[in-house]
Short mmCIF file of C-alpha atoms in Angstrom, two decimals:
data_model
loop_
_atom_site.label_atom_id
_atom_site.label_comp_id
_atom_site.label_asym_id
_atom_site.label_seq_id
_atom_site.Cartn_x
_atom_site.Cartn_y
_atom_site.Cartn_z
CA UNK A 14 88.57 131.32 101.79
CA UNK A 15 88.18 132.28 98.21
CA UNK A 16 88.11 129.29 95.96
CA UNK A 17 89.71 129.21 92.58
CA UNK A 18 88.38 126.92 89.94
CA UNK A 19 91.00 125.51 87.69
CA UNK A 20 90.11 123.74 84.54
CA UNK A 21 92.28 120.98 83.34
CA UNK A 22 94.34 121.92 80.39
CA UNK A 23 94.24 119.19 77.85
CA UNK A 24 97.42 119.17 75.92
CA UNK A 25 97.88 118.40 72.26
CA UNK A 26 101.10 116.59 72.97
CA UNK A 27 99.43 113.21 73.32
CA UNK A 28 100.24 112.46 76.95
CA UNK A 29 99.97 108.92 78.24
CA UNK A 30 96.34 108.14 78.71
CA UNK A 31 95.37 108.29 82.36
CA UNK A 32 93.50 105.38 83.78
CA UNK A 33 90.72 107.49 85.25
CA UNK A 34 87.54 108.03 83.27
CA UNK A 35 87.27 111.47 84.82
CA UNK A 36 90.28 112.59 82.93
CA UNK A 37 88.77 115.05 80.56
CA UNK A 38 87.47 117.81 82.79
CA UNK A 39 87.31 118.10 86.53
CA UNK A 40 86.94 120.87 89.05
CA UNK A 41 89.68 121.16 91.64
CA UNK A 42 89.79 123.32 94.71
CA UNK A 43 93.06 125.04 95.36
CA UNK A 44 94.25 127.83 97.59
CA UNK A 45 93.46 131.42 96.76
CA UNK A 46 95.71 132.67 93.98
CA UNK A 47 97.20 129.28 93.22
CA UNK A 48 99.06 129.50 89.90
CA UNK A 49 97.30 128.13 86.86
CA UNK A 50 98.73 124.71 86.15
CA UNK A 51 97.83 121.55 84.33
CA UNK A 52 96.29 119.17 86.85
CA UNK A 53 96.81 115.48 86.38
CA UNK A 54 93.60 113.93 85.07
CA UNK A 55 91.61 112.30 87.81
CA UNK A 56 93.90 113.52 90.54
CA UNK A 57 92.25 114.18 93.88
CA UNK A 58 93.35 117.29 95.70
CA UNK A 59 93.54 116.67 99.41
CA UNK A 60 95.62 119.62 100.54
CA UNK A 61 96.31 123.12 99.34
CA UNK A 62 98.13 125.78 101.30
CA UNK A 63 99.14 129.37 100.70
CA UNK A 64 101.72 131.20 102.73
CA UNK A 65 102.93 134.77 102.56
CA UNK A 66 105.76 136.49 104.36
CA UNK A 67 107.29 139.90 103.90
CA UNK A 68 105.88 140.32 100.43
CA UNK A 69 106.76 136.81 99.32
CA UNK A 70 104.19 134.18 98.45
CA UNK A 71 104.37 130.40 98.33
CA UNK A 72 101.92 127.63 97.57
CA UNK A 73 101.64 123.94 98.16
CA UNK A 74 99.22 121.33 96.92
CA UNK A 75 99.06 117.62 97.55
CA UNK A 76 97.12 115.38 95.22
CA UNK A 77 96.75 111.67 94.80
CA UNK A 78 96.29 109.46 91.77
CA UNK A 79 95.91 105.78 91.14
CA UNK A 80 98.40 105.86 88.29
CA UNK A 81 102.04 104.91 88.48
CA UNK A 82 104.68 107.39 89.59
CA UNK A 83 106.51 107.33 86.27
CA UNK A 84 103.25 107.78 84.33
CA UNK A 85 102.25 110.82 86.35
CA UNK A 86 105.70 112.39 86.09
CA UNK A 87 105.82 111.83 82.33
CA UNK A 88 102.43 113.50 81.94
CA UNK A 89 103.52 116.51 83.95
CA UNK A 90 106.77 116.91 82.08
CA UNK A 91 104.92 116.95 78.78
CA UNK A 92 102.06 119.14 79.86
CA UNK A 93 104.02 121.65 81.88
CA UNK A 94 106.41 122.12 79.00
CA UNK A 95 103.47 122.57 76.65
CA UNK A 96 102.08 125.17 79.03
CA UNK A 97 105.29 127.19 78.86
CA UNK A 98 107.15 125.85 81.90
CA UNK A 99 110.86 125.24 81.45
CA UNK A 100 112.24 122.10 83.06
CA UNK A 101 115.15 123.28 85.19
CA UNK A 102 115.89 119.99 86.93
CA UNK A 103 114.71 116.79 85.24
CA UNK A 104 114.03 113.68 87.30
CA UNK A 105 117.13 111.55 87.74
CA UNK A 106 115.51 108.18 87.04
CA UNK A 107 112.29 109.00 85.16
CA UNK A 108 111.27 105.40 84.50
CA UNK A 109 111.23 104.33 88.16
CA UNK A 110 108.16 104.23 90.35
CA UNK A 111 109.07 105.13 93.91
CA UNK A 112 109.90 108.83 94.03
CA UNK A 113 110.65 111.34 91.27
CA UNK A 114 111.51 115.01 91.57
CA UNK A 115 111.69 117.78 88.99
CA UNK A 116 111.91 121.56 89.09
CA UNK A 117 110.28 123.95 86.63
CA UNK A 118 110.29 127.67 86.00
CA UNK A 119 108.00 130.06 84.17
CA UNK A 120 108.13 133.85 84.19
CA UNK A 121 110.68 133.68 87.02
CA UNK A 122 108.28 131.55 89.05
CA UNK A 123 109.88 128.43 90.52
CA UNK A 124 107.98 125.22 91.07
CA UNK A 125 108.93 121.87 92.58
CA UNK A 126 107.16 118.71 91.53
CA UNK A 127 107.56 115.52 93.51
CA UNK A 128 105.69 112.36 92.58
CA UNK A 129 106.11 109.41 94.90
CA UNK A 130 104.51 106.34 96.29
CA UNK A 131 104.79 106.19 100.03
CA UNK A 132 103.02 103.56 102.09
CA UNK A 133 99.58 103.82 100.59
CA UNK A 134 98.67 102.33 97.23
CA UNK A 135 98.05 105.79 95.80
CA UNK A 136 100.62 107.92 94.09
CA UNK A 137 101.26 111.23 95.82
CA UNK A 138 101.72 114.40 93.76
CA UNK A 139 103.33 117.22 95.69
CA UNK A 140 103.53 120.58 93.91
CA UNK A 141 105.17 123.42 95.74
CA UNK A 142 106.07 127.00 94.97
CA UNK A 143 108.74 128.10 97.45
CA UNK A 144 108.37 131.59 98.86
CA UNK A 145 109.08 134.08 96.08
CA UNK A 146 108.08 137.49 94.83
CA UNK A 147 104.61 137.47 93.27
CA UNK B 19 146.30 135.69 141.38
CA UNK B 20 142.73 134.48 141.24
CA UNK B 21 143.12 133.59 137.58
CA UNK B 22 146.26 131.59 138.33
CA UNK B 23 144.49 129.81 141.14
CA UNK B 24 141.62 129.03 138.86
CA UNK B 25 143.86 127.62 136.16
CA UNK B 26 145.66 125.41 138.67
CA UNK B 27 142.37 124.14 140.03
CA UNK B 28 140.94 123.61 136.56
CA UNK B 29 144.01 121.68 135.43
CA UNK B 30 143.90 119.59 138.58
CA UNK B 31 140.20 118.99 138.14
CA UNK B 32 140.67 117.49 134.70
CA UNK B 33 142.36 114.57 136.37
CA UNK B 34 140.26 114.41 139.50
CA UNK B 35 136.83 115.31 138.20
CA UNK B 36 134.01 113.47 139.92
CA UNK B 37 133.19 110.16 138.33
CA UNK B 38 129.63 111.15 137.75
CA UNK B 39 130.80 113.80 135.32
CA UNK B 40 133.83 112.44 133.50
CA UNK B 41 133.60 108.68 133.92
CA UNK B 42 132.21 108.40 130.42
CA UNK B 43 134.37 107.39 127.48
CA UNK B 44 134.51 109.85 124.62
CA UNK B 45 135.21 109.22 120.97
CA UNK B 46 138.52 109.38 119.20
CA UNK B 47 139.70 112.98 119.05
CA UNK B 48 138.08 115.12 116.36
CA UNK B 49 136.01 112.22 115.10
CA UNK B 50 133.91 113.51 112.21
CA UNK B 51 130.62 111.89 111.23
CA UNK B 52 128.43 112.79 108.24
CA UNK B 53 124.65 112.45 108.57
CA UNK B 54 122.50 112.20 105.46
CA UNK B 55 119.20 110.71 104.40
CA UNK B 56 116.90 110.26 101.42
CA UNK B 57 119.52 110.08 98.73
CA UNK B 58 118.49 108.09 95.66
CA UNK B 59 121.52 107.12 93.56
CA UNK B 60 121.85 109.88 91.00
CA UNK B 61 124.08 112.87 90.45
CA UNK B 62 122.71 114.72 93.46
CA UNK B 63 123.78 111.86 95.73
CA UNK B 64 127.13 111.78 93.95
CA UNK B 65 127.61 115.45 94.77
CA UNK B 66 126.77 114.79 98.41
CA UNK B 67 129.27 111.93 98.51
CA UNK B 68 131.88 114.21 96.98
CA UNK B 69 131.15 116.71 99.73
CA UNK B 70 131.52 114.04 102.40
CA UNK B 71 134.83 112.98 100.94
CA UNK B 72 136.14 116.52 100.67
CA UNK B 73 135.17 117.20 104.30
CA UNK B 74 137.20 114.16 105.39
CA UNK B 75 134.36 112.56 107.30
CA UNK B 76 135.35 109.30 108.97
CA UNK B 77 131.92 107.71 109.15
CA UNK B 78 128.62 108.12 107.32
CA UNK B 79 125.32 107.51 109.05
CA UNK B 80 122.59 107.33 106.45
CA UNK B 81 119.12 107.86 107.95
CA UNK B 82 117.34 105.71 105.38
CA UNK B 83 115.75 105.80 101.92
CA UNK B 84 118.81 104.79 99.96
CA UNK B 85 118.21 104.15 96.26
CA UNK B 86 114.48 104.75 95.63
CA UNK B 87 114.37 101.94 93.06
CA UNK B 88 117.12 103.53 91.00
CA UNK B 89 119.03 100.37 91.84
CA UNK B 90 120.67 99.27 95.07
CA UNK B 91 123.80 98.21 93.22
CA UNK B 92 124.13 101.63 91.63
CA UNK B 93 123.79 103.20 95.07
CA UNK B 94 126.45 100.92 96.52
CA UNK B 95 128.75 101.45 93.54
CA UNK B 96 128.63 105.19 94.05
CA UNK B 97 129.69 104.77 97.67
CA UNK B 98 132.42 102.29 96.79
CA UNK B 99 133.77 104.40 93.93
CA UNK B 100 133.72 107.66 95.87
CA UNK B 101 134.56 106.76 99.45
CA UNK B 102 136.07 103.34 98.92
CA UNK B 103 134.85 99.80 99.52
CA UNK B 104 136.11 99.80 103.10
CA UNK B 105 134.80 103.18 104.17
CA UNK B 106 132.64 103.02 107.33
CA UNK B 107 129.11 103.55 106.05
CA UNK B 108 126.03 102.35 107.91
CA UNK B 109 122.39 103.25 107.94
CA UNK B 110 118.79 103.04 109.06
CA UNK B 111 116.04 101.20 107.24
CA UNK B 112 113.72 103.61 105.40
CA UNK B 113 110.22 103.15 104.06
CA UNK B 114 111.51 103.02 100.47
CA UNK B 115 114.14 100.42 101.29
CA UNK B 116 113.90 96.67 100.99
CA UNK B 117 116.30 96.02 103.84
CA UNK B 118 116.96 92.36 103.13
CA UNK B 119 115.90 91.68 99.56
CA UNK B 120 117.76 94.63 98.04
CA UNK B 121 120.93 93.70 99.89
CA UNK B 122 121.20 96.66 102.26
CA UNK B 123 121.42 94.44 105.33
CA UNK B 124 124.29 92.54 103.72
CA UNK B 125 125.96 95.78 102.61
CA UNK B 126 125.92 97.19 106.14
CA UNK B 127 126.92 93.88 107.68
CA UNK B 128 129.95 93.85 105.40
CA UNK B 129 130.80 97.42 106.41
CA UNK B 130 130.47 96.52 110.06
CA UNK B 131 132.86 93.64 109.58
CA UNK B 132 135.35 95.96 107.92
CA UNK B 133 134.94 98.29 110.90
CA UNK B 134 135.88 95.39 113.14
CA UNK B 135 132.36 94.87 114.44
CA UNK B 136 130.64 91.51 114.53
CA UNK B 137 126.94 91.41 113.74
CA UNK B 138 124.25 88.75 113.46
CA UNK B 139 124.18 86.56 110.36
CA UNK B 140 121.15 88.47 109.17
CA UNK B 141 121.47 92.07 110.27
CA UNK B 142 118.14 93.30 111.69
CA UNK B 143 117.04 96.88 111.11
CA UNK B 144 117.31 97.57 114.83
CA UNK B 145 120.99 97.20 115.69
CA UNK B 146 123.66 98.97 117.65
CA UNK B 147 127.40 99.37 117.72
CA UNK B 148 130.27 101.33 119.16
CA UNK B 149 132.72 102.75 116.67
CA UNK B 150 135.69 104.93 117.62
CA UNK B 151 133.99 105.51 120.95
CA UNK B 152 130.66 106.62 119.46
CA UNK B 153 127.64 104.61 120.59
CA UNK B 154 125.07 104.29 117.81
CA UNK B 155 121.62 102.73 118.04
CA UNK B 156 119.51 102.20 114.95
CA UNK B 157 115.80 101.80 115.48
CA UNK B 158 113.60 100.08 112.95
CA UNK B 159 110.76 101.69 111.05
CA UNK B 160 107.85 102.76 113.27
CA UNK B 161 109.87 102.45 116.45
CA UNK B 162 111.66 100.07 118.75
CA UNK B 163 111.90 101.75 122.15
CA UNK B 164 112.58 98.58 124.10
CA UNK B 165 115.61 97.89 121.92
CA UNK B 166 116.83 101.45 122.36
CA UNK B 167 116.42 101.21 126.10
CA UNK B 168 118.24 97.88 126.25
CA UNK B 169 121.18 99.34 124.36
CA UNK B 170 121.47 102.71 126.08
CA UNK B 171 120.50 102.04 129.68
CA UNK B 172 123.64 102.14 131.77
CA UNK B 173 125.78 103.00 128.77
CA UNK B 174 128.72 105.16 129.77
CA UNK B 175 129.76 106.56 126.42
CA UNK B 176 129.90 110.31 126.34
CA UNK B 177 128.41 110.51 122.86
CA UNK B 178 125.39 108.48 121.88
CA UNK B 179 123.37 108.61 118.66
CA UNK B 180 119.87 107.35 118.03
CA UNK B 181 119.23 106.96 114.33
CA UNK B 182 116.04 106.15 112.46
CA UNK B 183 114.28 107.18 109.31
CA UNK B 184 110.77 108.39 110.04
CA UNK B 185 109.42 111.25 112.11
CA UNK B 186 106.69 112.45 114.34
CA UNK B 187 104.80 115.35 112.77
CA UNK B 188 106.05 117.76 115.41
CA UNK B 189 109.65 116.69 114.91
CA UNK B 190 109.83 117.91 111.29
CA UNK B 191 108.58 121.00 109.45
CA UNK B 192 107.15 119.41 106.30
CA UNK B 193 104.09 117.30 105.76
CA UNK B 194 105.07 114.09 107.47
CA UNK B 195 102.72 112.58 110.02
CA UNK B 196 103.11 110.69 113.28
CA UNK B 197 104.96 107.57 112.27
CA UNK B 198 108.00 106.67 114.36
CA UNK B 199 106.30 106.97 117.73
CA UNK B 200 107.10 109.15 120.72
CA UNK B 201 108.62 106.34 122.82
CA UNK B 202 111.67 106.25 120.54
CA UNK B 203 112.21 109.98 120.89
CA UNK B 204 111.59 110.10 124.59
CA UNK B 205 113.69 107.05 125.37
CA UNK B 206 116.65 108.53 123.54
CA UNK B 207 116.17 111.87 125.25
CA UNK B 208 115.95 110.31 128.67
CA UNK B 209 119.14 108.37 128.01
CA UNK B 210 121.01 111.34 126.60
CA UNK B 211 121.38 110.39 122.93
CA UNK B 212 121.35 112.75 119.97
CA UNK B 213 118.39 111.96 117.67
CA UNK B 214 119.17 111.71 113.94
CA UNK B 215 116.33 111.29 111.45
CA UNK B 216 115.48 111.67 107.77
CA UNK B 217 112.25 111.10 105.78
CA UNK B 218 111.32 114.74 105.30
CA UNK B 219 113.42 116.10 102.46
CA UNK B 220 114.90 119.16 104.06
CA UNK B 221 117.16 120.01 106.99
CA UNK B 222 115.99 121.15 110.40
CA UNK B 223 117.39 121.07 113.90
CA UNK B 224 115.91 121.79 117.29
CA UNK B 225 117.32 123.61 120.25
CA UNK B 226 118.04 121.57 123.38
CA UNK B 227 114.79 119.89 124.40
CA UNK B 228 113.82 118.57 127.82
CA UNK B 229 110.72 116.99 126.32
CA UNK B 230 110.31 116.08 122.67
CA UNK B 231 106.62 115.34 122.91
CA UNK B 232 105.82 118.82 124.17
CA UNK B 233 108.76 120.40 122.34
CA UNK B 234 109.95 122.01 125.55
CA UNK B 235 113.18 123.96 125.19
CA UNK B 236 115.64 123.51 128.04
CA UNK B 237 115.30 126.70 130.07
CA UNK B 238 118.88 126.52 131.32
CA UNK B 239 120.35 125.66 127.95
CA UNK B 240 118.27 127.67 125.52
CA UNK B 241 120.97 128.95 123.17
CA UNK B 242 120.10 127.75 119.66
CA UNK B 243 123.75 127.32 118.74
CA UNK B 244 125.14 125.97 122.03
CA UNK B 245 123.34 122.74 122.77
CA UNK B 246 123.45 120.49 125.82
CA UNK B 247 123.15 116.72 125.76
CA UNK B 248 122.80 114.70 128.93
CA UNK B 249 120.32 112.20 130.34
CA UNK B 250 117.02 114.05 130.09
CA UNK B 251 117.84 116.45 127.32
CA UNK B 252 118.96 116.31 123.77
CA UNK B 253 118.24 117.71 120.34
CA UNK B 254 116.65 116.32 117.21
CA UNK B 255 117.54 116.87 113.60
CA UNK B 256 116.23 115.88 110.19
CA UNK B 257 118.97 115.58 107.59
CA UNK B 258 117.02 114.60 104.50
CA UNK B 259 118.84 116.44 101.72
CA UNK B 260 120.83 113.44 100.50
CA UNK B 261 119.82 113.88 96.87
CA UNK B 262 116.29 112.71 96.18
CA UNK B 263 114.27 115.92 96.42
CA UNK B 264 113.84 119.18 98.29
CA UNK B 265 110.62 120.22 99.98
CA UNK B 266 109.14 123.39 101.40
CA UNK B 267 108.42 124.34 104.99
CA UNK B 268 104.82 123.63 105.95
CA UNK B 269 104.93 123.85 109.72
CA UNK B 270 106.20 126.31 112.28
CA UNK B 271 106.02 129.29 109.96
CA UNK B 272 107.40 131.89 109.46
CA UNK B 273 110.39 130.69 107.52
CA UNK B 274 112.85 132.88 109.40
CA UNK B 275 114.29 132.54 112.89
CA UNK B 276 112.91 132.33 115.55
CA UNK B 277 110.27 130.52 113.48
CA UNK B 278 106.90 129.52 114.89
CA UNK B 279 105.30 126.69 116.89
CA UNK B 280 107.04 126.75 120.28
CA UNK B 281 110.31 128.29 119.15
CA UNK B 282 111.85 124.86 119.40
CA UNK B 283 113.63 125.10 116.05
CA UNK B 284 117.15 126.42 115.88
CA UNK B 285 117.57 126.08 112.12
CA UNK B 286 115.26 125.31 109.21
CA UNK B 287 116.56 124.83 105.66
CA UNK B 288 113.98 123.98 103.00
CA UNK B 289 113.09 125.17 99.50
CA UNK B 290 111.67 128.27 101.12
CA UNK B 291 115.14 129.08 102.41
CA UNK B 292 116.65 128.22 99.01
CA UNK B 293 117.91 124.81 100.07
CA UNK B 294 120.01 122.50 98.02
CA UNK B 295 121.48 119.10 98.90
CA UNK B 296 124.04 118.62 101.63
CA UNK B 297 125.03 116.86 104.83
CA UNK B 298 125.28 117.52 108.55
CA UNK B 299 128.75 116.97 109.97
CA UNK B 300 129.42 116.52 113.67
CA UNK B 301 132.96 116.48 115.04
CA UNK B 302 133.08 114.72 118.41
CA UNK B 303 135.76 115.17 121.06
CA UNK B 304 136.42 118.51 119.46
CA UNK B 305 139.77 120.28 119.79
CA UNK B 306 140.87 118.40 122.86
CA UNK B 307 137.63 118.59 124.78
CA UNK B 308 136.11 115.10 125.04
CA UNK B 309 132.78 116.56 126.11
CA UNK B 310 132.48 119.01 123.27
CA UNK B 311 131.32 118.55 119.70
CA UNK B 312 131.17 120.99 116.84
CA UNK B 313 128.62 120.61 114.06
CA UNK B 314 127.79 122.22 110.75
CA UNK B 315 125.48 121.62 107.82
CA UNK B 316 127.21 122.21 104.53
CA UNK B 317 125.54 122.11 101.14
CA UNK B 318 127.04 120.89 97.87
CA UNK B 319 127.91 124.41 96.79
CA UNK B 320 130.18 124.69 99.82
CA UNK B 321 127.97 127.03 101.84
CA UNK B 322 127.72 126.41 105.57
CA UNK B 323 124.04 126.71 106.42
CA UNK B 324 124.07 125.86 110.10
CA UNK B 325 126.82 125.77 112.71
CA UNK B 326 126.62 124.94 116.40
CA UNK B 327 128.37 123.44 119.40
CA UNK B 328 127.25 120.63 121.68
CA UNK B 329 128.30 119.99 125.26
CA UNK B 330 127.79 116.49 126.65
CA UNK B 331 127.48 115.98 130.37
CA UNK B 332 126.06 113.41 132.71
CA UNK B 333 123.77 114.05 135.62
CA UNK B 334 120.07 114.46 135.98
CA UNK B 335 118.02 116.71 133.71
CA UNK B 336 117.18 120.20 134.81
CA UNK B 337 113.68 120.92 136.05
CA UNK B 338 111.40 121.82 133.19
CA UNK B 339 109.86 124.75 134.99
CA UNK B 340 112.55 126.25 137.22
CA UNK B 341 112.00 129.01 139.68
CA UNK B 342 111.80 132.39 138.03
CA UNK B 343 113.54 134.08 140.91
CA UNK B 344 117.11 133.58 142.01
CA UNK B 345 117.46 131.07 144.78
CA UNK B 346 118.25 132.72 148.04
CA UNK B 347 119.01 129.68 150.09
CA UNK B 348 120.02 126.17 149.16
CA UNK B 349 123.39 124.54 149.07
CA UNK B 350 126.45 126.35 147.78
CA UNK B 351 127.04 125.25 144.20
CA UNK B 352 123.44 124.17 143.62
CA UNK B 353 122.42 126.21 140.59
CA UNK B 354 119.09 124.59 139.84
CA UNK B 355 118.07 124.44 143.48
CA UNK B 356 117.29 120.73 143.42
CA UNK B 357 119.19 120.25 146.68
CA UNK B 358 121.95 118.26 144.98
CA UNK B 359 125.23 119.70 143.77
CA UNK B 360 125.84 117.72 140.63
CA UNK B 361 126.92 117.83 137.02
CA UNK B 362 124.00 119.88 135.91
CA UNK B 363 125.10 122.70 138.21
CA UNK B 364 128.51 122.54 136.59
CA UNK B 365 126.88 122.92 133.19
CA UNK B 366 125.01 125.99 134.39
CA UNK B 367 128.29 127.46 135.60
CA UNK B 368 130.06 126.55 132.36
CA UNK B 369 127.37 128.01 130.11
CA UNK B 370 127.46 131.29 131.98
CA UNK B 371 131.19 131.46 132.57
CA UNK B 372 132.56 135.01 132.38
CA UNK B 373 129.08 136.47 132.31
CA UNK B 374 127.88 139.38 134.43
CA UNK B 375 124.66 138.48 136.14
CA UNK B 376 122.28 139.52 138.85
CA UNK B 377 120.71 136.07 139.01
CA UNK B 378 123.12 134.66 141.58
CA UNK B 379 123.41 130.85 141.88
CA UNK B 380 120.71 130.32 139.28
CA UNK B 381 123.26 131.30 136.64
CA UNK B 382 126.32 129.86 138.37
CA UNK B 383 127.29 132.95 140.36
CA UNK B 384 127.45 131.03 143.61
CA UNK B 385 129.23 133.74 145.60
CA UNK B 386 126.85 136.42 144.26
CA UNK B 387 129.61 138.81 143.31
CA UNK B 388 127.95 139.63 140.00
CA UNK B 389 130.21 137.61 137.73
CA UNK B 390 130.36 133.91 136.95
CA UNK B 391 134.03 133.10 137.43
CA UNK B 392 136.58 130.62 138.68
CA UNK B 393 135.71 131.18 142.32
CA UNK B 394 132.21 129.94 141.57
CA UNK B 395 133.72 126.84 140.05
CA UNK B 396 135.67 126.27 143.25
CA UNK B 397 132.42 126.58 145.21
CA UNK B 398 130.78 124.00 142.99
CA UNK B 399 133.79 121.70 143.09
CA UNK B 400 134.05 121.81 146.85
CA UNK B 401 130.40 120.94 147.27
CA UNK B 402 130.03 118.40 144.51
CA UNK B 403 127.98 115.38 145.56
CA UNK B 404 126.60 116.98 148.68
#
């Protein structure tokens, strides 16, 4: 598998400061061709998947962070917007800390972002690109 | 002449059908139930509630994860304001729910009382009830097979529902792991109950399964849109598009029918299929047939995404690996060649009724005249129980 190295994009929009010291720059391993995205500082990637069918391509990545759900979602909303992503569906209760969902779009590319805390202490960050034309 | 004879016999049989087949009690006629899960309490949930109201559902079964910390009172207010404070609405405990401390147990206990059902002072997350003839068993998080067994063993209701929140990895197409436990699934299958779940935020439904653990599709009831439910076989669905989020398909690719894995999935509806929020509706005792149900998943834009029928019978499950050749001997009316002429043979006949076949008794053509017809029914009827 070809590995893509994605550098964290540090935004000038003064996001909430992550708790991790490794926030500034970190190397993440994502699936081949994974779209360039801001990656939450200190987030650990534990799954990345690419799928392709009939000329359509989709991606999925699962990361974890020790920060709160609302903190992570706020950071993504700021940094994705700064990176040119339009927020199509904002989270319904952005200040809560169990499960938040938002949808973004850039250059006709759709992306789902779900940040939640399940039954482990970590916060789960699920980023998915449903099957779509490349 | 033959058709007239058949109609007379069929009419007569409605009133004299063997106890083993029609002793069970069905639901009220055309009893419609909405199944949702994973809702939160925002506008998406409101849209799903509006859908449920517009579809005239008579009961909501919520497969857990109610408010997601958006506020239990807000969640309850939305239900009260949309469906009414007395509307039958009950649910399963989800991993994001504080069953007791957030007041969900009290909320459901109050609903049960308004439905005329007594419940313990403190409603546990494993509980059961019968409402309008529908037997419903809720299993707590991470499984409660002994409770399920105690509630369903010997139960004579035609339609039985097992409801819980979590999944086993193979019983969903997203990223969920093995959490609920196979004993819950297998107990409900063995006792002939439909299995309703949530947790994964998408919609998916299996074909008729004779084993959930191995995802074995019933070889004599394989039609993805005509399902069979009886002791030993059932189907499983995840209805997790109640409003919180929508996820992609990770397992059993490709994303189009007949899908992957073991071809056990009849319908998959995730972000990859362009999913939006919605609910599964099942109408029991459908159009005058107490053993038939009609189901559909409808999203909040009004599109019907999935539609299928269910036939409930009693009797023993079919063999998982039947003979691949037509039976040449055996008893008249014994379709599955298990040496007993029972309800399952009737189901085989019913599923193949009016069909041309060269398979003989294996497909319900007991007189081997090449068509499954009323005369074959008479053969079965005359030999039932032998």
